[in-house]
Coordinates of C-alpha atoms in Angstrom, one line a residue:
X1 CA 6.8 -49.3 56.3
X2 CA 5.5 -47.2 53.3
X3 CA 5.0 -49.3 50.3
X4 CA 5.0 -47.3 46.5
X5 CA 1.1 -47.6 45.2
X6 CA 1.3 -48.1 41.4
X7 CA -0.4 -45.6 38.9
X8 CA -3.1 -46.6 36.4
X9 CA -2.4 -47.5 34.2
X10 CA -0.7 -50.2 35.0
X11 CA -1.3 -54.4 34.1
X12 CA -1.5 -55.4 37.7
X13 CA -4.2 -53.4 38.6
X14 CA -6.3 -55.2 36.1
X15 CA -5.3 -58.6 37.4
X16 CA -7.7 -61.3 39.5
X17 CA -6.2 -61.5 42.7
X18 CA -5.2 -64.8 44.3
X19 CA -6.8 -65.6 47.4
X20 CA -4.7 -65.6 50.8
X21 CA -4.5 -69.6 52.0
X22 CA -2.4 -69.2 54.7
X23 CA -1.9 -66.4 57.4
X24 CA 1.5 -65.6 57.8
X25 CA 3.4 -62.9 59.8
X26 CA 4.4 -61.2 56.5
X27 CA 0.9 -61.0 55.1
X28 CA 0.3 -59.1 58.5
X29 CA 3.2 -57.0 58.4
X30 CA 1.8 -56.5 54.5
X31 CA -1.0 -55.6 55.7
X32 CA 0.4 -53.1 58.6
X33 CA 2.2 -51.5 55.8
X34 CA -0.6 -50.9 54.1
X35 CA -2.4 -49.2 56.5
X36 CA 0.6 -47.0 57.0
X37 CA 0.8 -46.1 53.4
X38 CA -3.3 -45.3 53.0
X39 CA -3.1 -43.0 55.8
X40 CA 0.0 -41.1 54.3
X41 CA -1.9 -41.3 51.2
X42 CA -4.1 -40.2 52.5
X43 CA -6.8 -42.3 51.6
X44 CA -9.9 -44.4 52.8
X45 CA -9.0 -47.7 51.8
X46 CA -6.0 -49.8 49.9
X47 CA -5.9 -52.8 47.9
X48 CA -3.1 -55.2 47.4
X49 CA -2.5 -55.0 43.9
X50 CA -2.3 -50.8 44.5
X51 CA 1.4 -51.7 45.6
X52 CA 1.9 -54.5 43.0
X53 CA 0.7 -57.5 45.6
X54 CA -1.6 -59.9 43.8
X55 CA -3.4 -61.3 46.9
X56 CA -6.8 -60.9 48.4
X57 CA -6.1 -58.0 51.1
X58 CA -7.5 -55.1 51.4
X59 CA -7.5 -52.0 54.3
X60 CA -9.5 -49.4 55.0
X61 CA -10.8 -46.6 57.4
X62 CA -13.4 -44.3 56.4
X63 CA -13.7 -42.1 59.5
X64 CA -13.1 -38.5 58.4
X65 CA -14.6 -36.5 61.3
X66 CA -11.7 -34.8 63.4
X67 CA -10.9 -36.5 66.3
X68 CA -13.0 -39.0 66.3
X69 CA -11.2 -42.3 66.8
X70 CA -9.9 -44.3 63.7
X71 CA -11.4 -47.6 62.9
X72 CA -8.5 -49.4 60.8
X73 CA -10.0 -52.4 58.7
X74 CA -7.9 -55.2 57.5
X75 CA -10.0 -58.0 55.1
X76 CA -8.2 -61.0 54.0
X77 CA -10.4 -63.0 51.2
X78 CA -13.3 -59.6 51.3
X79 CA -16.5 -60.6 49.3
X80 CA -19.6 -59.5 49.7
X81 CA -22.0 -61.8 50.8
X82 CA -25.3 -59.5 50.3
X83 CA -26.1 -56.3 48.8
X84 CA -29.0 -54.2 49.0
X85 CA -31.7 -53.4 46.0
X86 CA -31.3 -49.7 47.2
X87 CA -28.4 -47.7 45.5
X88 CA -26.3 -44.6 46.5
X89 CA -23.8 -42.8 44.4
X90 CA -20.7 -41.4 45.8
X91 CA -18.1 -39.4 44.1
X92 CA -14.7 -41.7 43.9
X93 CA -11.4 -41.1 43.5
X94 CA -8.4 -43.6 44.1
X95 CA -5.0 -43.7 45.4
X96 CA -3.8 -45.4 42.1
X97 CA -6.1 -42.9 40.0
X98 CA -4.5 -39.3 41.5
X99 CA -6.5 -36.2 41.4
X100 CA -9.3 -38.0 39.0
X101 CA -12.8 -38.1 40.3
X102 CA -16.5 -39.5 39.1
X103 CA -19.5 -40.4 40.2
X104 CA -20.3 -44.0 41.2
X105 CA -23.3 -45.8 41.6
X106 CA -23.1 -48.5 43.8
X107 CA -25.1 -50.7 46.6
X108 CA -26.0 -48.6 49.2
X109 CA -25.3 -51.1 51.9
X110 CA -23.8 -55.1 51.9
X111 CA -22.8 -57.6 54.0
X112 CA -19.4 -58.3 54.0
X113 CA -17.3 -61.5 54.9
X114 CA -13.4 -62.0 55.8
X115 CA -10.7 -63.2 57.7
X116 CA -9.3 -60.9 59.9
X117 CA -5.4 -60.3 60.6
X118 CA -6.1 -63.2 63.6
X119 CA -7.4 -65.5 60.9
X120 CA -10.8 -64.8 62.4
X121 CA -13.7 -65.4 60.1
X122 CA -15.7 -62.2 60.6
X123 CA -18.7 -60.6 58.9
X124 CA -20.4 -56.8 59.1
X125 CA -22.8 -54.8 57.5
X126 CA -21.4 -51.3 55.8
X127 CA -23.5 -48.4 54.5
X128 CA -23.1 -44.8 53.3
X129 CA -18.9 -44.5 52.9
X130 CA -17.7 -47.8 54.4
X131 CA -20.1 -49.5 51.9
X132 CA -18.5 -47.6 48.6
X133 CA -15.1 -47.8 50.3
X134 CA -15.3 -52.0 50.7
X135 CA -17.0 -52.0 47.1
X136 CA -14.1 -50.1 45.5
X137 CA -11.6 -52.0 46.9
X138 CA -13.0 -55.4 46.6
X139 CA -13.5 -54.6 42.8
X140 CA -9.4 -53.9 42.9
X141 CA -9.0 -57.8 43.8
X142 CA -11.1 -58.8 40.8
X143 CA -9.0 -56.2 38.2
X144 CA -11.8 -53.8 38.1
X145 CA -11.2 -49.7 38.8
X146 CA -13.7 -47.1 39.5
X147 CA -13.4 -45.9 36.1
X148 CA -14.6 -48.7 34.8
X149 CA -18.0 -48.2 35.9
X150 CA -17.4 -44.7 33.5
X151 CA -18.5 -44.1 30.1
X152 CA -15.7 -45.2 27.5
X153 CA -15.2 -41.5 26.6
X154 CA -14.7 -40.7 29.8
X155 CA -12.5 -43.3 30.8
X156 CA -10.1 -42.7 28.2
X157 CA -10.0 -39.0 28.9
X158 CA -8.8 -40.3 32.3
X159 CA -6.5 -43.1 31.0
X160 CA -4.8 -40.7 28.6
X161 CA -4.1 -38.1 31.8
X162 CA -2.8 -40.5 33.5
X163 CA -0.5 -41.9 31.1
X164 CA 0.8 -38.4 30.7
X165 CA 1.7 -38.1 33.9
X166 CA 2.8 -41.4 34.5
X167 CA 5.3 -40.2 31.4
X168 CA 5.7 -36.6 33.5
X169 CA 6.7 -38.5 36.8
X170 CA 9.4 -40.9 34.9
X171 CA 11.1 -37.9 33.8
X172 CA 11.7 -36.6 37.3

């Protein structure tokens, strides 16, 4: 099921997320949903507290390429385990930031580790995309948006378009 994904900006997406204790059927069908709303989206990847949940879950699937085969990610408890001294920048954009874009410096690859939707403990290492992509949306479970990582000018220029549309959108 489709979930709404909140608009910066917006208190919960500056909240520390809790950590998930206990795998249940509706944190998997949480996490099903969000899937399903990421790739309407469309997006790359979707945190919890994008559709007001304040646990540690987030999805994502950074394959772009037409036809190629999709590689759906779902990370209960994400954290990056080790990061590389090499950096890349990415342009970034976000489901709960619409239309707004920057660039990013970041990691260029980390080691990731999680539990998986089988309560699997499981750990990979991501570069290029899938390395900004798990970044991004691990900072989301710890309160912190790409715009953060944005001058102050800048981010207010942002904040203040957003707010007007948030404003634009409430009025139907």
């Amino acid at each position: 099921m489709k979930r709404n994904i909140i608009l910066h900006p917006d208190p919960r997406l500056k909240k520390l997320c809790a950590p998930v204790t206990d795998m249940t059927d509706e944190l998997r069908t949480l996490a099903d949903d969000m899937l399903a709303t990421m790739y309407d989206a469309p997006g790359i990847g979707l945190a919890a507290p994008q559709i007001g949940v304040l646990n540690r879950l987030i999805v994502m699937d950074c394959v772009k390429e037409e036809g190629e085969k999709p590689r759906p990610l779902i990370m209960f408890n994400p954290e990056v385990i080790a990061s590389s001294d090499t950096e890349s920048t990415y342009e970034e954009g976000c489901l709960s930031i619409p239309d707004q874009y920057a660039d990013v410096t970041r990691p260029a690859e980390v080691d990731v580790r999680w539990i998986d939707r089988d309560g699997n403990e499981q750990t990979e290492t991501f570069s290029k995309l899938w390395a900004t992509c798990v970044q991004h949306e691990i900072d989301h479970l710890d309160g912190k948006l790409f715009i953060d990582y944005l001058k102050p000018l800048r981010r207010q220029m942002i904040t203040r378009k957003m707010t007007k549309l948030k404003r634009e959108l409430a009025r139907g």
